[in-house]
Structure formats: C-alpha cells, structure tokens
Amino acid sequence: LDWQSKRQEKQDALKLNENESMMTFETARAFIAGKAGPNYPAPLTIVGVMQASARFPLEGALEIEAEGFAELAKSSEATALIGLFLGDQLLKKKAKSSRKLAEPVNRAAVLGAGIMGGGVAYQSSYKGIPITIAMKDIAQAQLDLGMSEATKIMQKRVDRGRMKSQKMAEVLTGITPTLSYENLADVDLVVEAVVEKESVKKIVLAETEKKISEKAILTSNTSTISITELAKVLTRPEQFCGMHFFNPVHRMPLVEIIRGEKSSDATIAATVAYAAAMGKSPIVVNDCPGFLINRVLFPYFAGFSGLVNDGVDFVRIDKVMEKFGWPMGPALLLDVVGIDTSFHAGGVMAEGFPDRMSQDAPTIISKMYEHEWYGKKNEKGFYIHSKDKKGKPKKEPNPGIADFLQDLGVGSGEGISDTDIIDRMMLPMLMESSRCLEDNIVETPVEVDMGLIYGLGFPPFRGGIFRWADTFGLNELLQRAEKHKALGKVYEPTEQIMKMAKDGKLFHPRE
C-alpha cells in the first residue's frame, strides 16, 4: 500500500472537471432541496461548501467549511434547534427527578378500548410496562377494537422492518383485555380514556376508585374537562390527576400531566415518571379550561374563523400556514381533530374565557357542526377525504363550504395579505401563551415552546411560539397587534409582553 499517495489524494482537490463537478453537485442540490424543504438551510449549505471547496486542497477547503459553519451557527434556525435540544434535556431532567420521588409503576390499566385506549396500551406494553385494557358493561367488540388498534400499529412496524414478529408477540402478551374491573386490583396506575363527557367520566372514575388499590393512582385522559371538577366524585382526590395523551399516541411525544387543586406532589411525580417510562415527554400544567395545548390552540382557530368570515379562502390560509412551517394548515387540522370535537371543546373554552373566546354569532365551525360535517371521521369537512387507487388518503376542497359561507354573509377578502394571515393566526396564540405564564399554568417559557412543538407540531425550526416572538421582535409584534386590535380581545397584548418589550427583555435570554 502506497499510503503516502493515498494520504495526498485525500488532501488534494477533487479530480472532477468543470462539467462533472457541475452535474454532480447540481443534481445533488436539486434532490436534497426536495428532501430538506425551504426551512432548513444546513443541507444545502453543506452542498454549497462541498461544491465551492472541491477545487481546493485541504487547507483551502477547511477555510470554506469554517465560513459555512459560521453562517449556519449564527442563523435563527440554529438558535431554535439548539434551544429545542436543550428544552428536551430540561424535560428529561425533570422526569428523572420525578422518578426519584415516586414508586415506579410496574403495572397499569387503561379504561376505554377505543383508538386512544389501544394506543396507550400499546405504548405502555412496548416499553415493558404490562397493562390491562378494561371496559365494564361494554360488548366484547369494544375490547377487540382496542386490541386491533395496538395490533395495527405493530403490524405496520413489522411490515416496514422496524419491529420483529417476536417483539410484537411480546407486546401483545403484555396487554390483558378484560370486561371486569375486578382485574384492576393489583395495578399501580389507571388511565381513564372513555368518551369525552364529564358525566360519563365521573361515573367511571367513581366506580373505578372503589375497585383499585388504596395506593393506586387514578388519571384521566381528557383534553378539556376540569380535573378539579372530576375529582369531586372521588374519595381520594389527592391520588388523581390528568394525563392528556395526543393522537396518535405512539407517534406524538407530548403528555400533559394536569395538576388538580388536590393532586398531591407524589401523584404528579409518579405520573410524570410513568409517562417518561412510556417514552413520552411529560409537561406538568395546572388545571384550567383547555390546560396548555388546547388553551393556546383555540385562539389560533379563532384567528382562522375570523379570516374565513372576512372572505379569505381556507385553502389559501392552509397554504400560507404550511409555508410558515406548520405540518398542516388550520382547515385540515380541524378536519383531522374533528369538527364535532372542536365545536364541543370550543364551547368549554368559551365558557372558561368568555371575554375573548365566546362566539356571539354563528361561525363556519358551528355551521359545519350543525350539518353534521365532522371532518375526516365522516369524510366531510373543509375537504372531502377519500383514498386513491393505491389506497393512500387524498383530499379535495369541499365545494359545499361555499354555501355555508354565503349563509354567513362573509366579506370579500380583499386587502388581506399573506403577512396579515400569519399575524391574525399567530398573534392570538402568542398572547394566550403569555397568559398561561401569567396565570402560572405552566412553569417556564421553555415548557410552553416544547409543548407546542411536541403536541401540535409547531415548526421546530422556529423553536416554539416564544422563540419565534424573540426572533421576530416583541416591539414589532406589538405594532402588528395594534393593527388588528379591533378584531377582538384575543389580539390584546398581555401586561407581560408589553413590559418585556419596554424593558428590552426576551423569553429566552441569549446569555
């Protein structure tokens, strides 16, 4: 082996002529741009560095690489993604502290054998914590649905080579379906995941408390119902809290742990530890309508409804917000969440915060709910949902929406720019996120940002709502809020934001 010539070859310029170099790098650039998208500059910068340095020996190439690195290191995307990494470390650190304060959950149970129940059961068993799917006075078909959901999740992983059949069998063995509460006597923690109706949940929770150990923790997977209110039917409210999973459970990282008025520190610590053991990122929030995620999501939806009412095409709004970085626009998100679910949750939010979330007049959401257009679940929403010849889901704008808009007497949409659309969508979310800090619903701005990224798919390259506000500039955002103040209280700046802007402070101080 002529090691000296091999070494020299690595230090010399690439042996490509001009045409070969152009063809190689431009082809790579086009392919990588399609994969990376417009919001992540690193991949294309890397290609550019390689192309520029190809004709230089090692020392010259390293100088070009250093320039490229410095350019990326100073970018807002780098700041956001580094903040995302550090935020994730904070959540893990808090979860680790909780494990030291609580007894481990060695066996769990989930009440409710639907899609959510099946998802929770799969995730728990997959991470090595045996779990019982329990339903009382419900047909065997409901249990079969829960088991089917868990099986479907795993079968997809097996088909893609991401799970071995032996592991799938082990996970299924760790899930015990039962129609009797008697089989819950030895569990350490129960997740109630029945229908989202307060009256039903209260009955199920009260019955379950009598069947489980006095040391067992009881939790409710609810997205909007007050944990403090649900606890009123329990004799041990200190051993009860909220545990809000997001759908699909096996893919969404976030779990909101909701502290009711009487939830004990030990209960919260044990539930956080269980969520972390399931491979989730738990965030503790205090009880309020909508908790954290739905509380800040519905002002965002309010901004969407206002735009539609002013005559802006919902397809255009979706495209603008997807370009902003959201994985899907608000209209499609409403279809996925369910128009019926959004309508009922919106009612809870309006009752809890009537000064800014009440709807005095009909909206596009109430109109669709009235006509039983529930979104993807019955294939009728803002989009008509179907499948193509290969069985893949497809969507087309629903022409019937035009009739609803005509009934509502919407505006023309003239004069509303793409920038206006972003402002009218994002400012209500920012203001409500700030109110959550003011009201001590969540402890830190970092946890708000991580919650929105892990629970809603907030654009990671923007780093969360508060990181976005820091980057954009609070004074500039206040001027934009002033422009839209006539639209309602959701655009009204909080005392916190006004003071921070005046003092030149950031939600994430640079030091």
Short mmCIF file of C-alpha atoms in Angstrom, two decimals:
data_model
loop_
_atom_site.label_atom_id
_atom_site.label_comp_id
_atom_site.label_asym_id
_atom_site.label_seq_id
_atom_site.Cartn_x
_atom_site.Cartn_y
_atom_site.Cartn_z
CA LEU A 1 0.00 0.00 0.00
CA ASP A 2 1.37 3.37 -1.06
CA TRP A 3 -0.01 5.18 1.99
CA GLN A 4 1.70 8.47 1.14
CA SER A 5 -0.05 8.82 -2.21
CA LYS A 6 -3.38 7.80 -0.62
CA ARG A 7 -2.91 10.47 2.01
CA GLN A 8 -2.01 13.07 -0.61
CA GLU A 9 -5.09 12.17 -2.65
CA LYS A 10 -7.28 12.96 0.36
CA GLN A 11 -5.59 16.33 0.80
CA ASP A 12 -5.74 17.34 -2.87
CA ALA A 13 -8.63 18.89 -4.76
CA LEU A 14 -11.27 16.50 -6.15
CA LYS A 15 -10.39 15.03 -9.52
CA LEU A 16 -13.51 16.30 -11.31
CA ASN A 17 -13.53 18.51 -14.37
CA GLU A 18 -15.87 21.50 -14.51
CA ASN A 19 -18.71 19.68 -16.26
CA GLU A 20 -18.52 16.66 -13.95
CA SER A 21 -18.50 18.90 -10.90
CA MET A 22 -21.48 20.93 -12.07
CA MET A 23 -23.52 17.84 -12.95
CA THR A 24 -22.70 16.09 -9.67
CA PHE A 25 -23.41 18.97 -7.32
CA GLU A 26 -26.40 20.48 -9.12
CA THR A 27 -28.10 17.08 -9.25
CA ALA A 28 -27.40 16.62 -5.54
CA ARG A 29 -28.64 20.14 -4.80
CA ALA A 30 -31.99 19.52 -6.53
CA PHE A 31 -32.51 16.19 -4.77
CA ILE A 32 -31.56 17.48 -1.32
CA ALA A 33 -33.64 20.65 -1.69
CA GLY A 34 -36.67 18.47 -2.31
CA LYS A 35 -35.99 16.47 0.85
CA ALA A 36 -34.91 19.30 3.17
CA GLY A 37 -37.51 21.86 2.14
CA PRO A 38 -37.06 25.64 2.32
CA ASN A 39 -36.90 25.98 6.12
CA TYR A 40 -33.73 24.03 6.95
CA PRO A 41 -30.66 25.73 5.43
CA ALA A 42 -27.95 23.30 6.61
CA PRO A 43 -28.25 20.57 3.92
CA LEU A 44 -28.00 22.99 1.00
CA THR A 45 -25.23 24.96 2.72
CA ILE A 46 -23.30 21.70 3.05
CA VAL A 47 -23.70 21.00 -0.67
CA GLY A 48 -22.55 24.54 -1.42
CA VAL A 49 -19.49 24.13 0.81
CA MET A 50 -18.57 20.86 -0.91
CA GLN A 51 -19.01 22.37 -4.36
CA ALA A 52 -17.00 25.51 -3.55
CA SER A 53 -14.18 23.57 -1.88
CA ALA A 54 -13.96 20.78 -4.47
CA ARG A 55 -11.27 22.59 -6.46
CA PHE A 56 -9.11 23.47 -3.43
CA PRO A 57 -6.68 21.34 -1.43
CA LEU A 58 -7.46 20.51 2.20
CA GLU A 59 -6.40 23.76 3.86
CA GLY A 60 -8.41 25.93 1.46
CA ALA A 61 -11.41 23.62 1.74
CA LEU A 62 -11.33 23.84 5.56
CA GLU A 63 -11.49 27.64 5.36
CA ILE A 64 -14.58 27.45 3.16
CA GLU A 65 -16.12 24.92 5.53
CA ALA A 66 -15.46 27.22 8.50
CA GLU A 67 -17.25 30.07 6.72
CA GLY A 68 -20.24 27.83 6.02
CA PHE A 69 -20.34 26.62 9.61
CA ALA A 70 -20.19 30.18 10.97
CA GLU A 71 -23.03 31.24 8.66
CA LEU A 72 -25.25 28.41 9.93
CA ALA A 73 -24.24 28.84 13.57
CA LYS A 74 -25.48 32.44 13.54
CA SER A 75 -28.82 31.59 11.90
CA SER A 76 -32.16 31.76 13.68
CA GLU A 77 -32.77 28.12 12.72
CA ALA A 78 -29.63 27.03 14.61
CA THR A 79 -30.70 29.03 17.67
CA ALA A 80 -34.15 27.44 17.53
CA LEU A 81 -32.94 23.88 17.07
CA ILE A 82 -30.27 24.17 19.76
CA GLY A 83 -32.99 25.55 22.04
CA LEU A 84 -35.16 22.56 21.11
CA PHE A 85 -32.36 20.17 22.12
CA LEU A 86 -31.79 21.98 25.43
CA GLY A 87 -35.54 22.11 26.07
CA ASP A 88 -35.77 18.35 25.56
CA GLN A 89 -32.91 17.91 28.04
CA LEU A 90 -34.84 20.02 30.58
CA LEU A 91 -37.93 17.80 30.23
CA LYS A 92 -35.80 14.68 30.67
CA LYS A 93 -34.10 16.18 33.73
CA LYS A 94 -37.47 16.95 35.34
CA ALA A 95 -38.75 13.46 34.56
CA LYS A 96 -35.61 11.94 36.09
CA SER A 97 -36.17 13.96 39.27
CA SER A 98 -39.73 12.64 39.43
CA ARG A 99 -38.51 9.05 39.27
CA LYS A 100 -36.51 9.66 42.44
CA LEU A 101 -39.60 10.93 44.28
CA ALA A 102 -42.08 8.20 43.34
CA GLU A 103 -42.56 4.45 43.40
CA PRO A 104 -42.29 3.01 39.87
CA VAL A 105 -45.42 1.96 38.01
CA ASN A 106 -44.97 -1.79 37.46
CA ARG A 107 -48.44 -2.48 36.13
CA ALA A 108 -51.00 -0.12 34.60
CA ALA A 109 -54.53 -0.19 33.22
CA VAL A 110 -56.46 1.84 30.68
CA LEU A 111 -60.23 2.24 30.82
CA GLY A 112 -61.64 2.58 27.34
CA ALA A 113 -60.92 0.26 24.47
CA GLY A 114 -61.07 2.66 21.57
CA ILE A 115 -58.29 4.09 19.43
CA MET A 116 -56.84 6.11 22.33
CA GLY A 117 -57.09 3.21 24.78
CA GLY A 118 -55.47 0.84 22.32
CA GLY A 119 -52.71 3.36 21.64
CA VAL A 120 -51.97 3.84 25.34
CA ALA A 121 -51.98 0.07 25.89
CA TYR A 122 -49.55 -0.50 23.02
CA GLN A 123 -47.15 2.24 24.16
CA SER A 124 -47.09 1.02 27.76
CA SER A 125 -46.54 -2.63 26.88
CA TYR A 126 -44.00 -1.77 24.18
CA LYS A 127 -41.89 -0.01 26.82
CA GLY A 128 -42.08 -3.01 29.14
CA ILE A 129 -44.91 -1.97 31.46
CA PRO A 130 -47.71 -4.60 31.38
CA ILE A 131 -51.16 -3.05 31.02
CA THR A 132 -54.78 -4.13 31.20
CA ILE A 133 -57.38 -2.79 28.77
CA ALA A 134 -60.60 -2.70 30.79
CA MET A 135 -64.21 -1.99 29.87
CA LYS A 136 -67.25 -2.65 32.02
CA ASP A 137 -70.74 -3.44 30.68
CA ILE A 138 -69.48 -2.98 27.12
CA ALA A 139 -69.56 -5.55 24.34
CA GLN A 140 -66.51 -7.66 23.58
CA ALA A 141 -66.32 -5.83 20.24
CA GLN A 142 -65.04 -2.73 22.04
CA LEU A 143 -62.16 -4.67 23.58
CA ASP A 144 -61.44 -6.16 20.17
CA LEU A 145 -61.24 -2.60 18.79
CA GLY A 146 -58.61 -1.64 21.38
CA MET A 147 -56.56 -4.77 20.72
CA SER A 148 -56.97 -4.24 16.99
CA GLU A 149 -55.56 -0.72 17.28
CA ALA A 150 -52.49 -1.97 19.15
CA THR A 151 -52.02 -4.81 16.65
CA LYS A 152 -52.39 -2.46 13.67
CA ILE A 153 -49.69 -0.13 14.99
CA MET A 154 -47.27 -3.02 15.44
CA GLN A 155 -48.08 -4.75 12.17
CA LYS A 156 -47.09 -1.59 10.29
CA ARG A 157 -43.77 -1.56 12.13
CA VAL A 158 -43.20 -5.25 11.34
CA ASP A 159 -44.06 -4.71 7.65
CA ARG A 160 -41.53 -1.86 7.47
CA GLY A 161 -38.82 -3.90 9.17
CA ARG A 162 -38.84 -1.74 12.29
CA MET A 163 -40.04 -4.46 14.64
CA LYS A 164 -39.54 -8.21 14.78
CA SER A 165 -42.54 -10.52 14.97
CA GLN A 166 -41.19 -11.86 18.28
CA LYS A 167 -41.28 -8.35 19.79
CA MET A 168 -44.84 -7.89 18.52
CA ALA A 169 -45.86 -11.10 20.26
CA GLU A 170 -44.20 -9.94 23.50
CA VAL A 171 -46.03 -6.60 23.39
CA LEU A 172 -49.40 -8.27 22.77
CA THR A 173 -48.72 -10.68 25.63
CA GLY A 174 -48.22 -7.67 27.90
CA ILE A 175 -51.76 -6.41 27.15
CA THR A 176 -54.64 -8.06 29.01
CA PRO A 177 -58.19 -7.27 27.78
CA THR A 178 -60.97 -7.60 30.37
CA LEU A 179 -64.63 -6.70 30.79
CA SER A 180 -64.36 -6.69 34.59
CA TYR A 181 -62.98 -4.05 36.94
CA GLU A 182 -62.03 -6.88 39.31
CA ASN A 183 -58.85 -7.42 37.27
CA LEU A 184 -57.60 -3.93 38.24
CA ALA A 185 -56.98 -4.79 41.89
CA ASP A 186 -53.20 -5.04 41.54
CA VAL A 187 -52.44 -2.13 39.18
CA ASP A 188 -50.36 0.88 40.27
CA LEU A 189 -51.90 3.44 37.90
CA VAL A 190 -55.08 3.70 35.84
CA VAL A 191 -55.59 5.85 32.75
CA GLU A 192 -59.28 6.60 32.16
CA ALA A 193 -59.81 7.13 28.41
CA VAL A 194 -63.57 6.84 27.93
CA VAL A 195 -65.76 9.23 25.94
CA GLU A 196 -65.09 12.97 26.46
CA LYS A 197 -68.24 13.67 28.51
CA GLU A 198 -67.96 14.92 32.06
CA SER A 199 -70.98 12.95 33.34
CA VAL A 200 -69.68 9.65 31.90
CA LYS A 201 -66.15 10.21 33.18
CA LYS A 202 -67.41 10.97 36.70
CA ILE A 203 -69.37 7.70 36.82
CA VAL A 204 -66.45 5.63 35.51
CA LEU A 205 -63.89 7.30 37.80
CA ALA A 206 -66.04 6.88 40.92
CA GLU A 207 -66.66 3.20 40.16
CA THR A 208 -63.00 2.54 39.36
CA GLU A 209 -61.72 4.13 42.57
CA LYS A 210 -63.65 1.52 44.57
CA LYS A 211 -62.08 -1.37 42.66
CA ILE A 212 -58.41 -0.41 42.72
CA SER A 213 -55.84 -0.46 45.50
CA GLU A 214 -55.89 2.41 48.00
CA LYS A 215 -52.34 3.21 46.90
CA ALA A 216 -53.12 3.22 43.17
CA ILE A 217 -53.15 6.45 41.17
CA LEU A 218 -56.13 7.34 39.01
CA THR A 219 -55.68 9.60 35.95
CA SER A 220 -57.98 10.95 33.25
CA ASN A 221 -57.07 11.31 29.59
CA THR A 222 -59.13 14.43 28.92
CA SER A 223 -58.37 17.33 26.61
CA THR A 224 -60.64 19.98 28.15
CA ILE A 225 -62.62 18.77 31.20
CA SER A 226 -61.54 20.24 34.53
CA ILE A 227 -59.50 17.81 36.65
CA THR A 228 -60.57 19.65 39.79
CA GLU A 229 -64.23 19.16 38.82
CA LEU A 230 -63.78 15.45 38.03
CA ALA A 231 -62.02 14.96 41.38
CA LYS A 232 -65.19 15.99 43.27
CA VAL A 233 -66.67 12.49 42.87
CA LEU A 234 -63.59 10.79 44.37
CA THR A 235 -62.80 9.95 47.97
CA ARG A 236 -59.04 10.18 47.31
CA PRO A 237 -58.71 13.28 45.09
CA GLU A 238 -55.07 13.68 46.11
CA GLN A 239 -54.33 10.47 44.13
CA PHE A 240 -55.95 11.79 40.95
CA CYS A 241 -54.61 13.95 38.12
CA GLY A 242 -54.94 14.46 34.38
CA MET A 243 -52.88 12.55 31.82
CA HIS A 244 -53.64 14.01 28.40
CA PHE A 245 -52.23 11.93 25.54
CA PHE A 246 -52.26 13.15 21.95
CA ASN A 247 -53.46 11.16 18.96
CA PRO A 248 -51.86 9.05 17.55
CA VAL A 249 -50.42 8.05 20.91
CA HIS A 250 -47.48 6.05 19.55
CA ARG A 251 -46.24 9.00 17.46
CA MET A 252 -46.97 12.14 19.47
CA PRO A 253 -44.23 12.76 22.09
CA LEU A 254 -46.16 15.01 24.47
CA VAL A 255 -48.22 14.05 27.51
CA GLU A 256 -49.78 16.84 29.56
CA ILE A 257 -49.83 15.98 33.28
CA ILE A 258 -52.58 18.14 34.78
CA ARG A 259 -52.45 19.04 38.44
CA GLY A 260 -55.88 19.47 40.03
CA GLU A 261 -56.43 21.55 43.17
CA LYS A 262 -55.99 18.49 45.40
CA SER A 263 -53.48 16.44 43.36
CA SER A 264 -50.53 15.56 45.60
CA ASP A 265 -46.88 16.06 44.64
CA ALA A 266 -46.38 12.29 44.92
CA THR A 267 -49.20 11.64 42.47
CA ILE A 268 -47.80 14.13 39.96
CA ALA A 269 -44.26 12.72 40.34
CA ALA A 270 -45.42 9.11 39.81
CA THR A 271 -47.50 10.05 36.76
CA VAL A 272 -44.64 12.04 35.21
CA ALA A 273 -42.31 9.08 35.81
CA TYR A 274 -44.79 6.68 34.19
CA ALA A 275 -45.17 8.94 31.13
CA ALA A 276 -41.38 9.14 30.79
CA ALA A 277 -41.07 5.36 31.15
CA MET A 278 -43.54 5.08 28.25
CA GLY A 279 -41.05 7.06 26.15
CA LYS A 280 -43.07 10.28 26.28
CA SER A 281 -42.11 13.87 27.11
CA PRO A 282 -44.34 14.91 30.04
CA ILE A 283 -45.05 18.54 30.93
CA VAL A 284 -46.82 19.42 34.18
CA VAL A 285 -49.56 22.06 33.86
CA ASN A 286 -52.05 23.44 36.35
CA ASP A 287 -55.76 22.89 35.82
CA CYS A 288 -57.67 25.37 33.63
CA PRO A 289 -60.02 25.13 30.61
CA GLY A 290 -58.04 23.53 27.78
CA PHE A 291 -54.95 23.12 30.02
CA LEU A 292 -51.96 24.35 27.96
CA ILE A 293 -52.20 22.98 24.42
CA ASN A 294 -55.91 23.41 23.72
CA ARG A 295 -55.98 26.72 25.56
CA VAL A 296 -53.45 28.21 23.12
CA LEU A 297 -54.77 26.28 20.10
CA PHE A 298 -58.31 27.67 20.17
CA PRO A 299 -57.30 31.33 19.84
CA TYR A 300 -55.35 30.16 16.77
CA PHE A 301 -58.57 28.59 15.45
CA ALA A 302 -60.39 31.83 16.33
CA GLY A 303 -57.96 33.68 14.08
CA PHE A 304 -58.75 31.19 11.31
CA SER A 305 -62.53 31.59 11.72
CA GLY A 306 -62.14 35.38 11.59
CA LEU A 307 -60.18 35.19 8.35
CA VAL A 308 -62.76 32.88 6.76
CA ASN A 309 -65.53 35.21 7.93
CA ASP A 310 -63.71 38.09 6.22
CA GLY A 311 -63.74 36.18 2.95
CA VAL A 312 -60.26 34.62 2.83
CA ASP A 313 -60.25 31.24 1.08
CA PHE A 314 -59.50 28.45 3.57
CA VAL A 315 -57.24 26.69 1.03
CA ARG A 316 -55.15 29.85 0.78
CA ILE A 317 -54.92 30.07 4.58
CA ASP A 318 -53.74 26.45 4.73
CA LYS A 319 -51.05 27.07 2.12
CA VAL A 320 -49.79 30.22 3.86
CA MET A 321 -49.55 28.50 7.24
CA GLU A 322 -47.90 25.41 5.75
CA LYS A 323 -45.35 27.73 4.13
CA PHE A 324 -44.86 29.29 7.58
CA GLY A 325 -43.84 25.79 8.68
CA TRP A 326 -46.89 24.05 10.16
CA PRO A 327 -47.23 20.39 9.08
CA MET A 328 -50.81 21.15 8.05
CA GLY A 329 -52.94 24.26 7.76
CA PRO A 330 -55.74 25.09 10.23
CA ALA A 331 -58.59 23.89 8.00
CA LEU A 332 -57.02 20.47 7.51
CA LEU A 333 -56.09 20.34 11.21
CA LEU A 334 -59.73 20.97 12.14
CA ASP A 335 -60.76 18.13 9.84
CA VAL A 336 -58.24 15.79 11.47
CA VAL A 337 -59.16 16.81 15.03
CA GLY A 338 -62.86 16.56 14.16
CA ILE A 339 -65.28 19.43 13.68
CA ASP A 340 -67.54 17.97 16.40
CA THR A 341 -64.63 17.69 18.84
CA SER A 342 -63.56 21.26 18.05
CA PHE A 343 -67.09 22.56 18.46
CA HIS A 344 -67.54 20.99 21.90
CA ALA A 345 -64.05 21.96 23.07
CA GLY A 346 -64.65 25.48 21.78
CA GLY A 347 -67.73 25.63 23.99
CA VAL A 348 -65.64 24.71 27.03
CA MET A 349 -63.11 27.40 26.14
CA ALA A 350 -65.84 30.00 25.59
CA GLU A 351 -67.34 29.21 29.00
CA GLY A 352 -63.93 29.39 30.67
CA PHE A 353 -62.74 32.58 28.93
CA PRO A 354 -65.88 34.41 27.78
CA ASP A 355 -64.11 37.75 27.40
CA ARG A 356 -62.07 36.53 24.42
CA MET A 357 -63.24 33.10 23.29
CA SER A 358 -67.04 33.35 23.24
CA GLN A 359 -68.76 33.28 19.85
CA ASP A 360 -71.82 35.52 19.75
CA ALA A 361 -72.58 34.85 16.08
CA PRO A 362 -72.53 31.62 14.01
CA THR A 363 -69.14 30.63 12.62
CA ILE A 364 -68.02 28.29 9.88
CA ILE A 365 -67.34 25.67 12.59
CA SER A 366 -70.81 25.92 14.15
CA LYS A 367 -72.37 25.80 10.69
CA MET A 368 -70.50 22.63 9.77
CA TYR A 369 -71.34 21.02 13.11
CA GLU A 370 -75.00 21.88 12.64
CA HIS A 371 -74.99 19.96 9.33
CA GLU A 372 -73.00 17.03 10.82
CA TRP A 373 -69.89 17.69 8.78
CA TYR A 374 -67.34 16.31 11.22
CA GLY A 375 -64.20 16.29 9.09
CA LYS A 376 -62.09 13.26 8.32
CA LYS A 377 -64.11 10.94 10.57
CA ASN A 378 -67.10 11.06 8.21
CA GLU A 379 -65.15 12.31 5.16
CA LYS A 380 -66.96 15.66 5.14
CA GLY A 381 -65.16 18.76 6.31
CA PHE A 382 -63.30 21.63 4.76
CA TYR A 383 -62.00 18.90 2.49
CA ILE A 384 -63.63 15.80 1.05
CA HIS A 385 -61.46 12.92 2.25
CA SER A 386 -61.11 9.73 0.22
CA LYS A 387 -58.47 7.28 -0.99
CA ASP A 388 -56.76 6.98 -4.34
CA LYS A 389 -56.36 3.78 -6.39
CA LYS A 390 -53.40 2.73 -4.25
CA GLY A 391 -55.36 3.21 -1.03
CA LYS A 392 -53.49 6.34 0.01
CA PRO A 393 -55.55 9.15 1.57
CA LYS A 394 -56.31 12.15 -0.62
CA LYS A 395 -58.25 15.36 -0.08
CA GLU A 396 -60.04 17.87 -2.26
CA PRO A 397 -61.54 21.22 -1.20
CA ASN A 398 -65.21 20.73 -0.35
CA PRO A 399 -67.30 22.87 -2.74
CA GLY A 400 -70.20 22.74 -0.27
CA ILE A 401 -68.33 25.11 2.06
CA ALA A 402 -69.28 27.95 -0.32
CA ASP A 403 -72.97 27.53 0.60
CA PHE A 404 -72.18 27.87 4.31
CA LEU A 405 -70.09 30.97 3.66
CA GLN A 406 -72.92 32.50 1.70
CA ASP A 407 -75.29 31.89 4.62
CA LEU A 408 -72.80 33.57 6.96
CA GLY A 409 -72.52 36.62 4.71
CA VAL A 410 -68.74 36.66 4.60
CA GLY A 411 -66.60 39.52 3.33
CA SER A 412 -64.67 39.74 0.10
CA GLY A 413 -61.21 39.00 1.49
CA GLU A 414 -59.76 41.96 -0.38
CA GLY A 415 -56.71 43.69 1.03
CA ILE A 416 -55.73 40.82 3.33
CA SER A 417 -52.11 39.88 2.58
CA ASP A 418 -50.24 36.68 3.42
CA THR A 419 -48.49 38.62 6.18
CA ASP A 420 -51.89 39.58 7.60
CA ILE A 421 -52.92 35.93 7.56
CA ILE A 422 -49.84 34.91 9.56
CA ASP A 423 -50.32 37.76 12.03
CA ARG A 424 -54.00 37.01 12.55
CA MET A 425 -53.26 33.33 13.14
CA MET A 426 -50.15 33.59 15.29
CA LEU A 427 -50.76 36.66 17.47
CA PRO A 428 -53.74 35.13 19.35
CA MET A 429 -51.64 32.03 20.08
CA LEU A 430 -48.77 34.19 21.36
CA MET A 431 -50.99 36.28 23.62
CA GLU A 432 -52.71 33.23 25.12
CA SER A 433 -49.35 31.52 25.67
CA SER A 434 -48.23 34.59 27.58
CA ARG A 435 -51.41 34.47 29.68
CA CYS A 436 -50.59 30.85 30.56
CA LEU A 437 -47.31 32.06 32.05
CA GLU A 438 -49.02 34.95 33.82
CA ASP A 439 -51.63 32.58 35.28
CA ASN A 440 -48.94 30.09 36.38
CA ILE A 441 -50.49 27.33 34.25
CA VAL A 442 -47.02 26.23 33.19
CA GLU A 443 -43.68 26.93 34.84
CA THR A 444 -41.36 28.18 32.09
CA PRO A 445 -41.38 29.56 28.51
CA VAL A 446 -39.25 26.56 27.52
CA GLU A 447 -42.03 24.15 28.51
CA VAL A 448 -44.60 26.14 26.54
CA ASP A 449 -42.40 26.00 23.44
CA MET A 450 -41.70 22.29 23.86
CA GLY A 451 -45.40 21.59 24.44
CA LEU A 452 -46.39 23.29 21.20
CA ILE A 453 -43.65 21.53 19.22
CA TYR A 454 -44.33 18.07 20.68
CA GLY A 455 -48.12 18.38 20.98
CA LEU A 456 -49.15 20.48 17.97
CA GLY A 457 -46.29 20.19 15.51
CA PHE A 458 -45.28 23.85 15.86
CA PRO A 459 -42.47 24.41 13.29
CA PRO A 460 -39.30 23.12 15.04
CA PHE A 461 -37.04 25.42 13.03
CA ARG A 462 -38.87 28.37 14.65
CA GLY A 463 -38.24 26.92 18.12
CA GLY A 464 -41.73 27.43 19.58
CA ILE A 465 -44.06 30.39 20.00
CA PHE A 466 -41.82 32.32 22.41
CA ARG A 467 -38.62 31.66 20.46
CA TRP A 468 -40.44 32.90 17.34
CA ALA A 469 -41.52 36.04 19.22
CA ASP A 470 -37.95 36.68 20.40
CA THR A 471 -36.61 36.28 16.86
CA PHE A 472 -39.30 38.44 15.29
CA GLY A 473 -39.09 41.13 17.95
CA LEU A 474 -41.69 41.93 20.60
CA ASN A 475 -41.93 45.61 19.66
CA GLU A 476 -42.69 44.72 16.04
CA LEU A 477 -45.31 42.18 17.15
CA LEU A 478 -46.93 44.78 19.41
CA GLN A 479 -47.28 47.12 16.44
CA ARG A 480 -48.94 44.36 14.44
CA ALA A 481 -51.26 43.54 17.33
CA GLU A 482 -52.26 47.22 17.43
CA LYS A 483 -53.24 46.99 13.75
CA HIS A 484 -55.64 44.12 14.49
CA LYS A 485 -56.97 45.18 17.91
CA ALA A 486 -60.45 45.88 16.50
CA LEU A 487 -60.81 42.15 15.82
CA GLY A 488 -61.20 41.31 19.49
CA LYS A 489 -59.53 40.67 22.83
CA VAL A 490 -57.55 37.68 21.55
CA TYR A 491 -55.25 40.24 19.88
CA GLU A 492 -54.82 42.32 23.04
CA PRO A 493 -51.21 42.25 24.29
CA THR A 494 -50.62 40.95 27.80
CA GLU A 495 -49.04 43.00 30.57
CA GLN A 496 -46.10 40.60 30.48
CA ILE A 497 -45.35 41.16 26.78
CA MET A 498 -45.76 44.95 26.99
CA LYS A 499 -43.38 45.12 29.95
CA MET A 500 -40.83 42.84 28.33
CA ALA A 501 -40.90 44.89 25.12
CA LYS A 502 -40.44 48.09 27.09
CA ASP A 503 -37.52 46.66 29.09
CA GLY A 504 -35.91 45.01 26.05
CA LYS A 505 -36.21 41.53 27.55
CA LEU A 506 -36.60 38.17 25.82
CA PHE A 507 -38.47 34.99 26.74
CA HIS A 508 -35.20 33.15 26.11
CA PRO A 509 -32.32 35.42 27.20
CA ARG A 510 -29.34 34.95 24.90
CA GLU A 511 -26.85 34.55 27.74
#
